PDB file of C-alpha atoms in Angstrom:
ATOM      1  CA  MET S   1      17.852 -11.108  -6.830  1.00  0.00           C
ATOM      2  CA  ASN S   2      17.953 -13.865  -4.179  1.00  0.00           C
ATOM      3  CA  TRP S   3      14.292 -14.913  -4.328  1.00  0.00           C
ATOM      4  CA  GLU S   4      14.723 -17.593  -1.679  1.00  0.00           C
ATOM      5  CA  GLY S   5      16.026 -14.929   0.687  1.00  0.00           C
ATOM      6  CA  VAL S   6      13.173 -12.612  -0.310  1.00  0.00           C
ATOM      7  CA  SER S   7      10.685 -15.359   0.533  1.00  0.00           C
ATOM      8  CA  ILE S   8      12.300 -15.968   3.939  1.00  0.00           C
ATOM      9  CA  VAL S   9      12.158 -12.273   4.882  1.00  0.00           C
ATOM     10  CA  ALA S  10       8.591 -11.933   3.553  1.00  0.00           C
ATOM     11  CA  ARG S  11       7.384 -14.892   5.648  1.00  0.00           C
ATOM     12  CA  LYS S  12       9.091 -13.423   8.710  1.00  0.00           C
ATOM     13  CA  GLU S  13       7.378 -10.060   8.246  1.00  0.00           C
ATOM     14  CA  LEU S  14       3.991 -11.653   7.569  1.00  0.00           C
ATOM     15  CA  LYS S  15       4.272 -13.729  10.734  1.00  0.00           C
ATOM     16  CA  GLU S  16       5.174 -10.687  12.826  1.00  0.00           C
ATOM     17  CA  ILE S  17       2.365  -8.563  11.358  1.00  0.00           C
ATOM     18  CA  VAL S  18      -0.216 -11.288  11.993  1.00  0.00           C
ATOM     19  CA  SER S  19       1.061 -12.032  15.519  1.00  0.00           C
ATOM     20  CA  ASN S  20       1.052  -8.355  16.566  1.00  0.00           C
ATOM     21  CA  LYS S  21      -2.362  -7.763  18.148  1.00  0.00           C
ATOM     22  CA  GLY S  22      -1.903  -4.020  17.845  1.00  0.00           C
ATOM     23  CA  ASN S  23      -2.129  -4.349  14.062  1.00  0.00           C
ATOM     24  CA  TYR S  24      -5.591  -5.866  14.203  1.00  0.00           C
ATOM     25  CA  ILE S  25      -7.262  -2.545  15.016  1.00  0.00           C
ATOM     26  CA  SER S  26      -5.839  -0.831  11.943  1.00  0.00           C
ATOM     27  CA  ILE S  27      -6.347  -3.937   9.816  1.00  0.00           C
ATOM     28  CA  LEU S  28     -10.036  -4.088  10.716  1.00  0.00           C
ATOM     29  CA  LEU S  29     -10.816  -0.372  10.786  1.00  0.00           C
ATOM     30  CA  LEU S  30      -9.288   0.620   7.451  1.00  0.00           C
ATOM     31  CA  PRO S  31     -11.546  -1.356   5.089  1.00  0.00           C
ATOM     32  CA  ILE S  32     -14.605  -0.767   7.287  1.00  0.00           C
ATOM     33  CA  PHE S  33     -14.009   2.992   7.455  1.00  0.00           C
ATOM     34  CA  PHE S  34     -13.443   3.444   3.717  1.00  0.00           C
ATOM     35  CA  SER S  35     -16.299   1.101   2.846  1.00  0.00           C
ATOM     36  CA  PHE S  36     -18.640   3.115   5.074  1.00  0.00           C
ATOM     37  CA  ILE S  37     -17.662   6.349   3.308  1.00  0.00           C
ATOM     38  CA  TYR S  38     -18.394   4.938  -0.116  1.00  0.00           C
ATOM     39  CA  ILE S  39     -21.585   3.222   1.021  1.00  0.00           C
ATOM     40  CA  LEU S  40     -22.820   6.633   2.188  1.00  0.00           C
ATOM     41  CA  ARG S  41     -21.974   7.953  -1.257  1.00  0.00           C
ATOM     42  CA  LEU S  42     -24.084   5.183  -2.775  1.00  0.00           C
ATOM     43  CA  PHE S  43     -26.987   6.172  -0.517  1.00  0.00           C
ATOM     44  CA  SER S  44     -26.721   9.759  -1.778  1.00  0.00           C
ATOM     45  CA  MET S  45     -27.369   8.713  -5.368  1.00  0.00           C
ATOM     46  CA  GLY S  46     -30.667   9.682  -6.910  1.00  0.00           C
ATOM     47  CA  GLU S  47     -33.447   7.121  -6.882  1.00  0.00           C
ATOM     48  CA  GLY S  48     -33.594   4.997 -10.033  1.00  0.00           C
ATOM     49  CA  GLN S  49     -30.099   6.008 -11.122  1.00  0.00           C
ATOM     50  CA  ALA S  50     -27.952   3.107 -12.362  1.00  0.00           C
ATOM     51  CA  LEU S  51     -25.016   2.386 -10.088  1.00  0.00           C
ATOM     52  CA  VAL S  52     -21.553   2.485 -11.700  1.00  0.00           C
ATOM     53  CA  LEU S  53     -18.972   0.836  -9.467  1.00  0.00           C
ATOM     54  CA  ASP S  54     -15.905   1.302 -11.695  1.00  0.00           C
ATOM     55  CA  GLY S  55     -14.841   4.714 -10.383  1.00  0.00           C
ATOM     56  CA  ILE S  56     -15.575   3.780  -6.769  1.00  0.00           C
ATOM     57  CA  LEU S  57     -13.576   0.537  -6.988  1.00  0.00           C
ATOM     58  CA  LEU S  58     -10.640   2.343  -8.592  1.00  0.00           C
ATOM     59  CA  ASN S  59     -10.639   4.946  -5.841  1.00  0.00           C
ATOM     60  CA  VAL S  60     -10.998   2.581  -2.909  1.00  0.00           C
ATOM     61  CA  SER S  61      -8.505   0.005  -4.200  1.00  0.00           C
ATOM     62  CA  LEU S  62      -5.699   2.533  -4.561  1.00  0.00           C
ATOM     63  CA  LEU S  63      -6.444   4.613  -1.460  1.00  0.00           C
ATOM     64  CA  ILE S  64      -6.708   1.645   0.899  1.00  0.00           C
ATOM     65  CA  GLY S  65      -3.555   0.118  -0.562  1.00  0.00           C
ATOM     66  CA  ALA S  66      -1.637   3.316   0.190  1.00  0.00           C
ATOM     67  CA  PHE S  67      -3.159   3.803   3.655  1.00  0.00           C
ATOM     68  CA  ALA S  68      -2.648   0.167   4.676  1.00  0.00           C
ATOM     69  CA  GLY S  69       0.892   0.185   3.362  1.00  0.00           C
ATOM     70  CA  PHE S  70       1.717   3.359   5.269  1.00  0.00           C
ATOM     71  CA  THR S  71       0.213   1.929   8.468  1.00  0.00           C
ATOM     72  CA  LEU S  72       1.913  -1.460   8.317  1.00  0.00           C
ATOM     73  CA  CYS S  73       5.200  -0.235   6.850  1.00  0.00           C
ATOM     74  CA  GLY S  74       6.296   1.224  10.165  1.00  0.00           C
ATOM     75  CA  ALA S  75       6.188  -2.180  11.844  1.00  0.00           C
ATOM     76  CA  VAL S  76       8.705  -3.799   9.496  1.00  0.00           C
ATOM     77  CA  PHE S  77      10.966  -0.880   8.612  1.00  0.00           C
ATOM     78  CA  TYR S  78      10.755   1.927  11.153  1.00  0.00           C
ATOM     79  CA  ARG S  79      10.291  -0.088  14.357  1.00  0.00           C
ATOM     80  CA  GLU S  80      12.921  -2.681  13.469  1.00  0.00           C
ATOM     81  CA  LYS S  81      15.389   0.103  12.819  1.00  0.00           C
ATOM     82  CA  GLN S  82      14.315   1.949  15.951  1.00  0.00           C
ATOM     83  CA  SER S  83      14.790  -1.157  18.096  1.00  0.00           C
ATOM     84  CA  GLY S  84      18.019  -2.243  16.391  1.00  0.00           C
ATOM     85  CA  VAL S  85      16.526  -5.519  15.120  1.00  0.00           C
ATOM     86  CA  ILE S  86      17.614  -4.555  11.605  1.00  0.00           C
ATOM     87  CA  GLU S  87      21.212  -5.172  12.688  1.00  0.00           C
ATOM     88  CA  THR S  88      20.456  -8.882  13.017  1.00  0.00           C
ATOM     89  CA  LEU S  89      19.263  -9.019   9.401  1.00  0.00           C
ATOM     90  CA  LEU S  90      22.346  -7.132   8.265  1.00  0.00           C
ATOM     91  CA  CYS S  91      24.507  -9.877   9.796  1.00  0.00           C
ATOM     92  CA  THR S  92      22.951 -12.481   7.479  1.00  0.00           C
ATOM     93  CA  PRO S  93      24.287 -13.220   3.966  1.00  0.00           C
ATOM     94  CA  LEU S  94      21.298 -11.356   2.501  1.00  0.00           C
ATOM     95  CA  ASN S  95      22.036  -8.068   0.779  1.00  0.00           C
ATOM     96  CA  ILE S  96      20.065  -4.873   1.376  1.00  0.00           C
ATOM     97  CA  ARG S  97      17.961  -5.165  -1.779  1.00  0.00           C
ATOM     98  CA  THR S  98      16.884  -8.700  -0.858  1.00  0.00           C
ATOM     99  CA  ILE S  99      15.932  -7.582   2.656  1.00  0.00           C
ATOM    100  CA  TRP S 100      14.077  -4.582   1.246  1.00  0.00           C
ATOM    101  CA  MET S 101      12.168  -6.672  -1.289  1.00  0.00           C
ATOM    102  CA  GLY S 102      11.235  -9.276   1.328  1.00  0.00           C
ATOM    103  CA  LYS S 103       9.850  -6.595   3.602  1.00  0.00           C
ATOM    104  CA  VAL S 104       7.947  -4.972   0.732  1.00  0.00           C
ATOM    105  CA  MET S 105       6.327  -8.305  -0.148  1.00  0.00           C
ATOM    106  CA  GLY S 106       5.593  -9.034   3.509  1.00  0.00           C
ATOM    107  CA  VAL S 107       3.669  -5.763   3.843  1.00  0.00           C
ATOM    108  CA  THR S 108       2.058  -5.741   0.389  1.00  0.00           C
ATOM    109  CA  ILE S 109       0.247  -9.064   0.939  1.00  0.00           C
ATOM    110  CA  PRO S 110      -1.807  -7.994   4.011  1.00  0.00           C
ATOM    111  CA  ALA S 111      -2.275  -4.476   2.589  1.00  0.00           C
ATOM    112  CA  TYR S 112      -3.703  -5.904  -0.636  1.00  0.00           C
ATOM    113  CA  PHE S 113      -5.880  -8.255   1.401  1.00  0.00           C
ATOM    114  CA  LEU S 114      -7.455  -5.187   3.023  1.00  0.00           C
ATOM    115  CA  VAL S 115      -8.129  -3.775  -0.449  1.00  0.00           C
ATOM    116  CA  LEU S 116     -10.013  -6.937  -1.383  1.00  0.00           C
ATOM    117  CA  VAL S 117     -11.975  -6.850   1.887  1.00  0.00           C
ATOM    118  CA  ALA S 118     -13.141  -3.284   1.227  1.00  0.00           C
ATOM    119  CA  VAL S 119     -13.998  -4.081  -2.399  1.00  0.00           C
ATOM    120  CA  GLY S 120     -15.967  -7.107  -1.187  1.00  0.00           C
ATOM    121  CA  ILE S 121     -17.901  -5.088   1.401  1.00  0.00           C
ATOM    122  CA  ILE S 122     -18.868  -2.402  -1.122  1.00  0.00           C
ATOM    123  CA  SER S 123     -19.800  -4.955  -3.790  1.00  0.00           C
ATOM    124  CA  ILE S 124     -21.944  -7.000  -1.404  1.00  0.00           C
ATOM    125  CA  PHE S 125     -23.765  -3.893  -0.212  1.00  0.00           C
ATOM    126  CA  ALA S 126     -24.396  -2.812  -3.789  1.00  0.00           C
ATOM    127  CA  LEU S 127     -25.851  -6.237  -4.611  1.00  0.00           C
ATOM    128  CA  ILE S 128     -28.166  -6.408  -1.606  1.00  0.00           C
ATOM    129  CA  SER S 129     -29.277  -2.762  -1.875  1.00  0.00           C
ATOM    130  CA  GLY S 130     -31.556  -3.514  -4.786  1.00  0.00           C
ATOM    131  CA  MET S 131     -29.953  -0.824  -6.937  1.00  0.00           C
ATOM    132  CA  VAL S 132     -29.538  -1.294 -10.677  1.00  0.00           C
ATOM    133  CA  ILE S 133     -25.838  -2.047 -11.148  1.00  0.00           C
ATOM    134  CA  GLN S 134     -23.973  -1.626 -14.406  1.00  0.00           C
ATOM    135  CA  PRO S 135     -21.432  -4.436 -15.087  1.00  0.00           C
ATOM    136  CA  VAL S 136     -17.886  -3.376 -14.278  1.00  0.00           C
ATOM    137  CA  GLN S 137     -15.558  -2.825 -17.206  1.00  0.00           C
ATOM    138  CA  PRO S 138     -12.682  -5.269 -17.913  1.00  0.00           C
ATOM    139  CA  ILE S 139     -10.171  -2.522 -17.094  1.00  0.00           C
ATOM    140  CA  THR S 140     -11.566  -2.423 -13.550  1.00  0.00           C
ATOM    141  CA  ILE S 141     -10.812  -6.136 -13.150  1.00  0.00           C
ATOM    142  CA  VAL S 142      -7.289  -5.497 -14.454  1.00  0.00           C
ATOM    143  CA  ASN S 143      -6.917  -2.708 -11.925  1.00  0.00           C
ATOM    144  CA  LEU S 144      -8.023  -4.885  -9.005  1.00  0.00           C
ATOM    145  CA  ALA S 145      -5.947  -7.902 -10.049  1.00  0.00           C
ATOM    146  CA  LEU S 146      -2.750  -6.204 -11.220  1.00  0.00           C
ATOM    147  CA  VAL S 147      -2.527  -2.435 -10.874  1.00  0.00           C
ATOM    148  CA  ALA S 148      -3.749  -2.096  -7.265  1.00  0.00           C
ATOM    149  CA  PRO S 149      -1.208  -4.581  -5.794  1.00  0.00           C
ATOM    150  CA  LEU S 150       1.559  -3.074  -7.929  1.00  0.00           C
ATOM    151  CA  PHE S 151       0.700   0.442  -6.761  1.00  0.00           C
ATOM    152  CA  THR S 152       0.560  -0.767  -3.139  1.00  0.00           C
ATOM    153  CA  ALA S 153       3.987  -2.396  -3.503  1.00  0.00           C
ATOM    154  CA  ALA S 154       5.424   0.772  -5.078  1.00  0.00           C
ATOM    155  CA  ALA S 155       4.142   2.985  -2.248  1.00  0.00           C
ATOM    156  CA  ILE S 156       5.501   0.580   0.375  1.00  0.00           C
ATOM    157  CA  GLY S 157       8.791   0.262  -1.491  1.00  0.00           C
ATOM    158  CA  LEU S 158       9.350   4.014  -1.567  1.00  0.00           C
ATOM    159  CA  MET S 159       8.486   4.476   2.097  1.00  0.00           C
ATOM    160  CA  GLY S 160      10.577   1.440   3.044  1.00  0.00           C
ATOM    161  CA  TYR S 161      13.620   2.759   1.207  1.00  0.00           C
ATOM    162  CA  VAL S 162      13.350   6.104   2.969  1.00  0.00           C
ATOM    163  CA  GLN S 163      13.049   4.412   6.362  1.00  0.00           C
ATOM    164  CA  LEU S 164      16.098   2.243   5.672  1.00  0.00           C
ATOM    165  CA  ALA S 165      18.366   4.929   4.255  1.00  0.00           C
ATOM    166  CA  LEU S 166      17.658   8.005   6.375  1.00  0.00           C
ATOM    167  CA  GLY S 167      17.727   8.967  10.023  1.00  0.00           C
ATOM    168  CA  MET S 168      14.666   8.666  12.230  1.00  0.00           C
ATOM    169  CA  ARG S 169      13.761  12.350  12.138  1.00  0.00           C
ATOM    170  CA  GLU S 170      14.288  12.754   8.404  1.00  0.00           C
ATOM    171  CA  ASN S 171      12.301   9.722   7.362  1.00  0.00           C
ATOM    172  CA  ARG S 172       9.243  10.842   9.300  1.00  0.00           C
ATOM    173  CA  LEU S 173       9.107  14.066   7.319  1.00  0.00           C
ATOM    174  CA  ILE S 174       9.910  12.536   3.952  1.00  0.00           C
ATOM    175  CA  ASN S 175       7.537   9.599   4.376  1.00  0.00           C
ATOM    176  CA  PHE S 176       4.749  12.007   5.262  1.00  0.00           C
ATOM    177  CA  GLY S 177       5.573  14.033   2.149  1.00  0.00           C
ATOM    178  CA  VAL S 178       5.616  10.929  -0.085  1.00  0.00           C
ATOM    179  CA  PHE S 179       2.339   9.732   1.418  1.00  0.00           C
ATOM    180  CA  PHE S 180       0.709  13.161   1.016  1.00  0.00           C
ATOM    181  CA  VAL S 181       1.717  13.431  -2.653  1.00  0.00           C
ATOM    182  CA  LEU S 182       0.448   9.906  -3.397  1.00  0.00           C
ATOM    183  CA  ILE S 183      -2.897  10.497  -1.697  1.00  0.00           C
ATOM    184  CA  LEU S 184      -3.347  13.932  -3.301  1.00  0.00           C
ATOM    185  CA  GLY S 185      -2.613  12.554  -6.750  1.00  0.00           C
ATOM    186  CA  LEU S 186      -4.960   9.620  -6.214  1.00  0.00           C
ATOM    187  CA  SER S 187      -7.760  11.792  -4.906  1.00  0.00           C
ATOM    188  CA  ILE S 188      -7.573  14.128  -7.900  1.00  0.00           C
ATOM    189  CA  SER S 189      -7.308  11.403 -10.549  1.00  0.00           C
ATOM    190  CA  SER S 190      -9.957   9.172  -8.952  1.00  0.00           C
ATOM    191  CA  GLY S 191     -12.320  12.123  -8.598  1.00  0.00           C
ATOM    192  CA  LEU S 192     -11.935  12.921 -12.305  1.00  0.00           C
ATOM    193  CA  VAL S 193     -12.617   9.293 -13.233  1.00  0.00           C
ATOM    194  CA  MET S 194     -15.766   9.196 -11.109  1.00  0.00           C
ATOM    195  CA  GLU S 195     -17.001  12.284 -12.972  1.00  0.00           C
ATOM    196  CA  ASP S 196     -16.036  10.985 -16.416  1.00  0.00           C
ATOM    197  CA  LEU S 197     -15.683   7.209 -16.872  1.00  0.00           C
ATOM    198  CA  SER S 198     -14.029   7.696 -20.266  1.00  0.00           C
ATOM    199  CA  LEU S 199     -10.899   8.539 -18.254  1.00  0.00           C
ATOM    200  CA  LEU S 200     -10.887   5.141 -16.512  1.00  0.00           C
ATOM    201  CA  GLY S 201      -8.659   3.383 -19.037  1.00  0.00           C
ATOM    202  CA  PRO S 202      -6.029   6.150 -19.255  1.00  0.00           C
ATOM    203  CA  ALA S 203      -6.054   6.495 -15.446  1.00  0.00           C
ATOM    204  CA  VAL S 204      -5.447   2.790 -14.835  1.00  0.00           C
ATOM    205  CA  THR S 205      -2.744   2.733 -17.511  1.00  0.00           C
ATOM    206  CA  GLY S 206      -1.074   5.796 -16.022  1.00  0.00           C
ATOM    207  CA  VAL S 207      -1.132   4.341 -12.504  1.00  0.00           C
ATOM    208  CA  PHE S 208       0.350   1.084 -13.815  1.00  0.00           C
ATOM    209  CA  ILE S 209       3.229   2.832 -15.606  1.00  0.00           C
ATOM    210  CA  ALA S 210       3.921   5.154 -12.662  1.00  0.00           C
ATOM    211  CA  SER S 211       3.795   2.280 -10.152  1.00  0.00           C
ATOM    212  CA  ALA S 212       6.171   0.113 -12.191  1.00  0.00           C
ATOM    213  CA  GLY S 213       8.565   3.029 -12.562  1.00  0.00           C
ATOM    214  CA  LEU S 214       8.481   3.979  -8.872  1.00  0.00           C
ATOM    215  CA  LEU S 215       8.961   0.364  -7.762  1.00  0.00           C
ATOM    216  CA  ALA S 216      11.936  -0.017 -10.114  1.00  0.00           C
ATOM    217  CA  LEU S 217      13.398   3.251  -8.818  1.00  0.00           C
ATOM    218  CA  ALA S 218      12.970   2.189  -5.181  1.00  0.00           C
ATOM    219  CA  SER S 219      14.572  -1.182  -5.967  1.00  0.00           C
ATOM    220  CA  TYR S 220      17.535   0.529  -7.618  1.00  0.00           C
ATOM    221  CA  LEU S 221      17.987   2.974  -4.740  1.00  0.00           C
ATOM    222  CA  SER S 222      17.714   0.226  -2.104  1.00  0.00           C
ATOM    223  CA  GLY S 223      20.562  -1.638  -3.811  1.00  0.00           C
ATOM    224  CA  ARG S 224      22.811   1.385  -3.337  1.00  0.00           C
ATOM    225  CA  VAL S 225      22.289   1.610   0.420  1.00  0.00           C
ATOM    226  CA  LYS S 226      25.276   0.344   2.427  1.00  0.00           C
ATOM    227  CA  ASN S 227      25.127  -1.532   5.741  1.00  0.00           C
ATOM    228  CA  GLU S 228      27.194   1.184   7.357  1.00  0.00           C
ATOM    229  CA  LYS S 229      24.678   3.838   6.295  1.00  0.00           C
ATOM    230  CA  ILE S 230      21.818   1.972   7.965  1.00  0.00           C
ATOM    231  CA  ILE S 231      23.772   1.288  11.143  1.00  0.00           C
ATOM    232  CA  THR S 232      24.782   4.933  11.551  1.00  0.00           C
ATOM    233  CA  THR S 233      21.117   5.984  11.389  1.00  0.00           C
ATOM    234  CA  ILE S 234      19.968   3.586  14.130  1.00  0.00           C
ATOM    235  CA  PRO S 235      19.206   5.598  17.294  1.00  0.00           C
ATOM    236  CA  ASP S 236      21.373   4.963  20.365  1.00  0.00           C
TER     237      ASP S 236
END
C-alpha cells in the first residue's frame, strides 16, 4: 500500500468536505438530531433510577458513524464519478486501492468526529442533569476509541467500493441495501445490549471482528477494480 499516496488523497477529500458549505447542514444536524433522541430517552427514565450510559453510547457511536459515512461518502465517490473528476485521479500513478483507501480515510475522519460530538453532547447533558450515573465500563471506552472508527471505516469502504465499481443506477440500489442491512443489524444488536448489559462485551467484540473482516474484504475487492471498469461506468 502506498501510504504517502493514501495521505495525499485523504487530505484532498478532507479539504473538499470542509470547504463544501452544503456539508455543514448534515454535519451539524446529525449529532444534534441523534443526541436529542437519546436525551429524550434519558428524560423518560424513572425518577431515582441510576443512569447507565454504556448501551446508549454503543448505539449512538455506531449509528452516527454509519449515517455520517453514508451522507459524506457521496461527495467523494459518487459525485466525483458523476462529474468525471475521478478520471483525473486515474491518470495519476496511484492505483485504485490507494485512491479508495485515501477516500475512505478522508471520509472516516469527519464522520468519526461527528460520533465524538454526539457522545460529548449526551455525556454533558447526563452530567448536568443531576442524575446518578454509573461509571462506563472499559469495553465502552474500547468501543469509542477503536471499534466505532473501525466500523465507520468499514461501512464507508463497502459503500465506496460499490460506487467505484458499479454504474450509477446500480450503486444507488446496492448502497441503499448495504446501508439498510447495517442499520437494521445495529438497531437490533444495540437494542438487545440496552436491555441486557451482559451482552455489551460480546456485542463490541462481534462488531470489531465483523468490521475488520468487511474492511479487509472491501480493500481486496477495490484492488481488483480496473481503470477501464470505472471509466465505462461514468455517465456521459
